[in-house]
Amino acid sequence: GENVEQHPSTLSVQEGDSAVIKCTYSDSASNYFPWYKQELGKRPQLIIDIRSNVGEKKDQRIAVTLNKTAKHFSLHITETQPEDSAVYFCAASMGSNYQLIWGAGTKLIIKP
Amino acid sequence: DGGITQSPKYLFRKEGQNVTLSCEQNLNHDAMYWYRQDPGQGLRLIYYSQIVNDFQKGDIAEGYSVSREKKESFPLTVTSAQKNPTAFYLCASTSGGSTDTQYFGPGTRLTVL
C-alpha cells in the first residue's frame, strides 16, 4: 500500500554537528516531497520541499536530496543549533489525487 | 501564524456525543484539509476539499463528516461512530492542490471522557 517510512524516530546530536533524517516511499509515481518542522505545542511549518525533477535542493543550513531510483529522500541539517530541536515530518504525494502521505516523524534533540 | 484558525483549542466529549471542530482561513485558499495526529504517528488525512461544495474522503474518513459551504470554512464533525476519537486534529489549506505548501492551523485537542 501507500506508505512513507521515516528513520530514525529520535535523533540526538551535539550542537554544531550535522543531522540526517531519511524517508523511503512506496509509490514510484510520487512527485512532491516536503519536509515540515513542528516545534512543541505549535503547528507544522514547511521548511523545504523538492520535486521529482530535481535531485537536491539547499536553503542555508538545510538541504534535501532525492534518489528516485531507490525511492528515498533525506533531510540534512548542518551546524545544528538549539532552535533546530523539534519533530520533523517528511511526506510524499501519492495516489490518484497526489495527496500527501506522511512519515511518523523524527524527534531531533540538540545537545548543548 | 495568522491566516488559518481552529477552535476550540481543547475539547472534551462524552461517549455517544457528536462534536464539531471549527476551521477558518482568510488566505483565499481553494483547498482545505483535515488531519488527525496521534503520538508517534504521522499525520493521517481525514477529508479534503478542493472547492466549495465538494469534498473527498481521505484515508481515515469513517466516523467523521465535513461540509464546505463557504470558501473560508471547513468544519469537521466527529460523530459517535468514531470509536477512538481522542487525538490532535489539524486543519490545513493550500492555494492550489496538495503539492503546494500546506498552511496549518494551531490544532484542536479532542479528549473523550
PDB file of N, CA, C and O in Angstrom, chain A residues 7-55:
ATOM      1  N   HIS A   7      13.070   7.446   9.300  1.00  0.00           N
ATOM      2  CA  HIS A   7      14.037   6.990  10.294  1.00  0.00           C
ATOM      3  C   HIS A   7      15.122   8.043  10.519  1.00  0.00           C
ATOM      4  O   HIS A   7      15.505   8.746   9.568  1.00  0.00           O
ATOM      5  N   PRO A   8      15.649   8.159  11.735  1.00  0.00           N
ATOM      6  CA  PRO A   8      15.206   7.443  12.933  1.00  0.00           C
ATOM      7  C   PRO A   8      13.994   8.107  13.570  1.00  0.00           C
ATOM      8  O   PRO A   8      13.611   9.194  13.152  1.00  0.00           O
ATOM      9  N   SER A   9      13.425   7.511  14.573  1.00  0.00           N
ATOM     10  CA  SER A   9      12.301   8.123  15.264  1.00  0.00           C
ATOM     11  C   SER A   9      12.790   9.195  16.239  1.00  0.00           C
ATOM     12  O   SER A   9      12.072  10.153  16.510  1.00  0.00           O
ATOM     13  N   THR A  10      13.987   9.025  16.750  1.00  0.00           N
ATOM     14  CA  THR A  10      14.618  10.021  17.616  1.00  0.00           C
ATOM     15  C   THR A  10      16.076  10.157  17.214  1.00  0.00           C
ATOM     16  O   THR A  10      16.738   9.155  16.944  1.00  0.00           O
ATOM     17  N   LEU A  11      16.544  11.388  17.174  1.00  0.00           N
ATOM     18  CA  LEU A  11      17.926  11.665  16.792  1.00  0.00           C
ATOM     19  C   LEU A  11      18.487  12.723  17.734  1.00  0.00           C
ATOM     20  O   LEU A  11      17.928  13.812  17.848  1.00  0.00           O
ATOM     21  N   SER A  12      19.576  12.373  18.388  1.00  0.00           N
ATOM     22  CA  SER A  12      20.213  13.294  19.319  1.00  0.00           C
ATOM     23  C   SER A  12      21.599  13.627  18.795  1.00  0.00           C
ATOM     24  O   SER A  12      22.402  12.714  18.563  1.00  0.00           O
ATOM     25  N   VAL A  13      21.876  14.914  18.574  1.00  0.00           N
ATOM     26  CA  VAL A  13      23.181  15.324  18.046  1.00  0.00           C
ATOM     27  C   VAL A  13      23.730  16.475  18.886  1.00  0.00           C
ATOM     28  O   VAL A  13      22.973  17.236  19.498  1.00  0.00           O
ATOM     29  N   GLN A  14      25.041  16.581  18.865  1.00  0.00           N
ATOM     30  CA  GLN A  14      25.706  17.667  19.578  1.00  0.00           C
ATOM     31  C   GLN A  14      25.523  18.960  18.789  1.00  0.00           C
ATOM     32  O   GLN A  14      25.582  18.952  17.546  1.00  0.00           O
ATOM     33  N   GLU A  15      25.299  20.044  19.504  1.00  0.00           N
ATOM     34  CA  GLU A  15      25.172  21.341  18.848  1.00  0.00           C
ATOM     35  C   GLU A  15      26.379  21.597  17.958  1.00  0.00           C
ATOM     36  O   GLU A  15      27.524  21.379  18.361  1.00  0.00           O
ATOM     37  N   GLY A  16      26.108  22.010  16.724  1.00  0.00           N
ATOM     38  CA  GLY A  16      27.181  22.267  15.768  1.00  0.00           C
ATOM     39  C   GLY A  16      27.417  21.117  14.804  1.00  0.00           C
ATOM     40  O   GLY A  16      28.001  21.314  13.730  1.00  0.00           O
ATOM     41  N   ASP A  17      26.975  19.907  15.196  1.00  0.00           N
ATOM     42  CA  ASP A  17      27.120  18.751  14.304  1.00  0.00           C
ATOM     43  C   ASP A  17      25.977  18.741  13.286  1.00  0.00           C
ATOM     44  O   ASP A  17      25.042  19.538  13.357  1.00  0.00           O
ATOM     45  N   SER A  18      26.069  17.799  12.350  1.00  0.00           N
ATOM     46  CA  SER A  18      25.041  17.651  11.326  1.00  0.00           C
ATOM     47  C   SER A  18      24.025  16.592  11.724  1.00  0.00           C
ATOM     48  O   SER A  18      24.335  15.676  12.495  1.00  0.00           O
ATOM     49  N   ALA A  19      22.826  16.735  11.194  1.00  0.00           N
ATOM     50  CA  ALA A  19      21.757  15.753  11.419  1.00  0.00           C
ATOM     51  C   ALA A  19      21.196  15.328  10.071  1.00  0.00           C
ATOM     52  O   ALA A  19      21.028  16.168   9.171  1.00  0.00           O
ATOM     53  N   VAL A  20      20.913  14.031   9.952  1.00  0.00           N
ATOM     54  CA  VAL A  20      20.347  13.497   8.713  1.00  0.00           C
ATOM     55  C   VAL A  20      19.139  12.633   9.046  1.00  0.00           C
ATOM     56  O   VAL A  20      19.223  11.744   9.896  1.00  0.00           O
ATOM     57  N   ILE A  21      18.038  12.896   8.387  1.00  0.00           N
ATOM     58  CA  ILE A  21      16.804  12.124   8.557  1.00  0.00           C
ATOM     59  C   ILE A  21      16.420  11.578   7.188  1.00  0.00           C
ATOM     60  O   ILE A  21      16.467  12.303   6.193  1.00  0.00           O
ATOM     61  N   LYS A  22      16.041  10.295   7.155  1.00  0.00           N
ATOM     62  CA  LYS A  22      15.798   9.634   5.876  1.00  0.00           C
ATOM     63  C   LYS A  22      14.366   9.109   5.791  1.00  0.00           C
ATOM     64  O   LYS A  22      13.828   8.611   6.784  1.00  0.00           O
ATOM     65  N   CYS A  23      13.798   9.235   4.605  1.00  0.00           N
ATOM     66  CA  CYS A  23      12.458   8.705   4.357  1.00  0.00           C
ATOM     67  C   CYS A  23      12.456   7.872   3.083  1.00  0.00           C
ATOM     68  O   CYS A  23      13.137   8.233   2.112  1.00  0.00           O
ATOM     69  N   THR A  24      11.721   6.783   3.103  1.00  0.00           N
ATOM     70  CA  THR A  24      11.517   5.985   1.910  1.00  0.00           C
ATOM     71  C   THR A  24      10.029   5.966   1.590  1.00  0.00           C
ATOM     72  O   THR A  24       9.188   6.023   2.491  1.00  0.00           O
ATOM     73  N   TYR A  25       9.702   5.892   0.316  1.00  0.00           N
ATOM     74  CA  TYR A  25       8.306   5.915  -0.096  1.00  0.00           C
ATOM     75  C   TYR A  25       8.023   4.758  -1.038  1.00  0.00           C
ATOM     76  O   TYR A  25       8.931   4.186  -1.645  1.00  0.00           O
ATOM     77  N   SER A  26       6.741   4.429  -1.160  1.00  0.00           N
ATOM     78  CA  SER A  26       6.369   3.203  -1.867  1.00  0.00           C
ATOM     79  C   SER A  26       5.949   3.432  -3.322  1.00  0.00           C
ATOM     80  O   SER A  26       6.049   2.516  -4.136  1.00  0.00           O
ATOM     81  N   ASP A  27       5.480   4.624  -3.659  1.00  0.00           N
ATOM     82  CA  ASP A  27       4.901   4.867  -4.984  1.00  0.00           C
ATOM     83  C   ASP A  27       5.915   5.550  -5.902  1.00  0.00           C
ATOM     84  O   ASP A  27       6.292   6.695  -5.671  1.00  0.00           O
ATOM     85  N   SER A  28       6.338   4.851  -6.935  1.00  0.00           N
ATOM     86  CA  SER A  28       7.329   5.419  -7.840  1.00  0.00           C
ATOM     87  C   SER A  28       6.797   6.627  -8.611  1.00  0.00           C
ATOM     88  O   SER A  28       7.573   7.372  -9.206  1.00  0.00           O
ATOM     89  N   ALA A  29       5.487   6.830  -8.611  1.00  0.00           N
ATOM     90  CA  ALA A  29       4.902   7.985  -9.304  1.00  0.00           C
ATOM     91  C   ALA A  29       4.878   9.244  -8.438  1.00  0.00           C
ATOM     92  O   ALA A  29       4.506  10.319  -8.924  1.00  0.00           O
ATOM     93  N   SER A  30       5.279   9.131  -7.187  1.00  0.00           N
ATOM     94  CA  SER A  30       5.298  10.311  -6.307  1.00  0.00           C
ATOM     95  C   SER A  30       6.154  11.401  -6.917  1.00  0.00           C
ATOM     96  O   SER A  30       7.241  11.136  -7.450  1.00  0.00           O
ATOM     97  N   ASN A  31       5.694  12.647  -6.822  1.00  0.00           N
ATOM     98  CA  ASN A  31       6.432  13.724  -7.479  1.00  0.00           C
ATOM     99  C   ASN A  31       6.701  14.929  -6.601  1.00  0.00           C
ATOM    100  O   ASN A  31       7.261  15.925  -7.061  1.00  0.00           O
ATOM    101  N   TYR A  32       6.293  14.870  -5.332  1.00  0.00           N
ATOM    102  CA  TYR A  32       6.471  16.025  -4.458  1.00  0.00           C
ATOM    103  C   TYR A  32       6.808  15.548  -3.061  1.00  0.00           C
ATOM    104  O   TYR A  32       6.126  14.660  -2.522  1.00  0.00           O
ATOM    105  N   PHE A  33       7.876  16.144  -2.459  1.00  0.00           N
ATOM    106  CA  PHE A  33       8.407  15.634  -1.201  1.00  0.00           C
ATOM    107  C   PHE A  33       8.743  16.808  -0.277  1.00  0.00           C
ATOM    108  O   PHE A  33       9.823  17.370  -0.341  1.00  0.00           O
ATOM    109  N   PRO A  34       7.810  17.173   0.592  1.00  0.00           N
ATOM    110  CA  PRO A  34       8.070  18.278   1.526  1.00  0.00           C
ATOM    111  C   PRO A  34       8.574  17.783   2.875  1.00  0.00           C
ATOM    112  O   PRO A  34       8.355  16.631   3.254  1.00  0.00           O
ATOM    113  N   TRP A  35       9.223  18.685   3.586  1.00  0.00           N
ATOM    114  CA  TRP A  35       9.628  18.440   4.971  1.00  0.00           C
ATOM    115  C   TRP A  35       9.015  19.552   5.834  1.00  0.00           C
ATOM    116  O   TRP A  35       9.121  20.734   5.508  1.00  0.00           O
ATOM    117  N   TYR A  36       8.388  19.113   6.951  1.00  0.00           N
ATOM    118  CA  TYR A  36       7.773  20.059   7.861  1.00  0.00           C
ATOM    119  C   TYR A  36       8.421  19.931   9.235  1.00  0.00           C
ATOM    120  O   TYR A  36       8.816  18.843   9.662  1.00  0.00           O
ATOM    121  N   LYS A  37       8.487  21.057   9.918  1.00  0.00           N
ATOM    122  CA  LYS A  37       9.036  21.117  11.273  1.00  0.00           C
ATOM    123  C   LYS A  37       7.905  21.484  12.226  1.00  0.00           C
ATOM    124  O   LYS A  37       7.153  22.428  11.961  1.00  0.00           O
ATOM    125  N   GLN A  38       7.789  20.718  13.320  1.00  0.00           N
ATOM    126  CA  GLN A  38       6.767  21.013  14.317  1.00  0.00           C
ATOM    127  C   GLN A  38       7.428  21.179  15.676  1.00  0.00           C
ATOM    128  O   GLN A  38       7.882  20.200  16.282  1.00  0.00           O
ATOM    129  N   GLU A  39       7.487  22.400  16.149  1.00  0.00           N
ATOM    130  CA  GLU A  39       8.011  22.656  17.482  1.00  0.00           C
ATOM    131  C   GLU A  39       6.939  22.302  18.510  1.00  0.00           C
ATOM    132  O   GLU A  39       5.747  22.257  18.200  1.00  0.00           O
ATOM    133  N   LEU A  40       7.376  22.057  19.715  1.00  0.00           N
ATOM    134  CA  LEU A  40       6.480  21.595  20.766  1.00  0.00           C
ATOM    135  C   LEU A  40       5.310  22.560  20.953  1.00  0.00           C
ATOM    136  O   LEU A  40       5.509  23.756  21.188  1.00  0.00           O
ATOM    137  N   GLY A  41       4.101  22.035  20.828  1.00  0.00           N
ATOM    138  CA  GLY A  41       2.905  22.837  21.036  1.00  0.00           C
ATOM    139  C   GLY A  41       2.534  23.764  19.894  1.00  0.00           C
ATOM    140  O   GLY A  41       1.608  24.562  20.015  1.00  0.00           O
ATOM    141  N   LYS A  42       3.258  23.646  18.783  1.00  0.00           N
ATOM    142  CA  LYS A  42       2.991  24.542  17.655  1.00  0.00           C
ATOM    143  C   LYS A  42       2.543  23.758  16.418  1.00  0.00           C
ATOM    144  O   LYS A  42       2.572  22.531  16.398  1.00  0.00           O
ATOM    145  N   ARG A  43       2.136  24.464  15.397  1.00  0.00           N
ATOM    146  CA  ARG A  43       1.662  23.824  14.170  1.00  0.00           C
ATOM    147  C   ARG A  43       2.832  23.456  13.274  1.00  0.00           C
ATOM    148  O   ARG A  43       3.883  24.102  13.316  1.00  0.00           O
ATOM    149  N   PRO A  44       2.688  22.450  12.432  1.00  0.00           N
ATOM    150  CA  PRO A  44       3.757  22.120  11.471  1.00  0.00           C
ATOM    151  C   PRO A  44       3.951  23.264  10.479  1.00  0.00           C
ATOM    152  O   PRO A  44       2.983  23.913  10.056  1.00  0.00           O
ATOM    153  N   GLN A  45       5.219  23.482  10.104  1.00  0.00           N
ATOM    154  CA  GLN A  45       5.531  24.509   9.112  1.00  0.00           C
ATOM    155  C   GLN A  45       6.515  23.947   8.101  1.00  0.00           C
ATOM    156  O   GLN A  45       7.465  23.241   8.468  1.00  0.00           O
ATOM    157  N   LEU A  46       6.296  24.263   6.839  1.00  0.00           N
ATOM    158  CA  LEU A  46       7.174  23.804   5.766  1.00  0.00           C
ATOM    159  C   LEU A  46       8.553  24.420   5.923  1.00  0.00           C
ATOM    160  O   LEU A  46       8.690  25.630   6.112  1.00  0.00           O
ATOM    161  N   ILE A  47       9.590  23.581   5.836  1.00  0.00           N
ATOM    162  CA  ILE A  47      10.953  24.117   5.885  1.00  0.00           C
ATOM    163  C   ILE A  47      11.667  23.984   4.543  1.00  0.00           C
ATOM    164  O   ILE A  47      12.492  24.822   4.179  1.00  0.00           O
ATOM    165  N   ILE A  48      11.345  22.958   3.800  1.00  0.00           N
ATOM    166  CA  ILE A  48      11.938  22.782   2.488  1.00  0.00           C
ATOM    167  C   ILE A  48      11.162  21.709   1.746  1.00  0.00           C
ATOM    168  O   ILE A  48      10.538  20.851   2.377  1.00  0.00           O
ATOM    169  N   ASP A  49      11.152  21.762   0.433  1.00  0.00           N
ATOM    170  CA  ASP A  49      10.499  20.720  -0.360  1.00  0.00           C
ATOM    171  C   ASP A  49      11.297  20.490  -1.644  1.00  0.00           C
ATOM    172  O   ASP A  49      12.147  21.301  -2.018  1.00  0.00           O
ATOM    173  N   ILE A  50      11.018  19.373  -2.283  1.00  0.00           N
ATOM    174  CA  ILE A  50      11.709  19.039  -3.524  1.00  0.00           C
ATOM    175  C   ILE A  50      10.735  18.320  -4.443  1.00  0.00           C
ATOM    176  O   ILE A  50       9.870  17.589  -3.976  1.00  0.00           O
ATOM    177  N   ARG A  51      10.892  18.534  -5.719  1.00  0.00           N
ATOM    178  CA  ARG A  51      10.038  17.866  -6.693  1.00  0.00           C
ATOM    179  C   ARG A  51      10.865  16.835  -7.453  1.00  0.00           C
ATOM    180  O   ARG A  51      12.089  16.890  -7.460  1.00  0.00           O
ATOM    181  N   SER A  52      10.189  15.937  -8.114  1.00  0.00           N
ATOM    182  CA  SER A  52      10.851  14.754  -8.656  1.00  0.00           C
ATOM    183  C   SER A  52      11.804  15.046  -9.808  1.00  0.00           C
ATOM    184  O   SER A  52      12.589  14.182 -10.190  1.00  0.00           O
ATOM    185  N   ASN A  53      11.773  16.238 -10.354  1.00  0.00           N
ATOM    186  CA  ASN A  53      12.682  16.572 -11.450  1.00  0.00           C
ATOM    187  C   ASN A  53      13.996  17.183 -10.954  1.00  0.00           C
ATOM    188  O   ASN A  53      14.824  17.623 -11.753  1.00  0.00           O
ATOM    189  N   VAL A  54      14.173  17.197  -9.625  1.00  0.00           N
ATOM    190  CA  VAL A  54      15.366  17.782  -9.021  1.00  0.00           C
ATOM    191  C   VAL A  54      15.996  16.766  -8.077  1.00  0.00           C
ATOM    192  O   VAL A  54      15.287  16.037  -7.387  1.00  0.00           O
ATOM    193  N   GLY A  55      17.322  16.699  -8.036  1.00  0.00           N
ATOM    194  CA  GLY A  55      17.993  15.735  -7.172  1.00  0.00           C
ATOM    195  C   GLY A  55      18.383  16.295  -5.818  1.00  0.00           C
ATOM    196  O   GLY A  55      18.521  15.540  -4.853  1.00  0.00           O
TER     197      GLY A  55
END
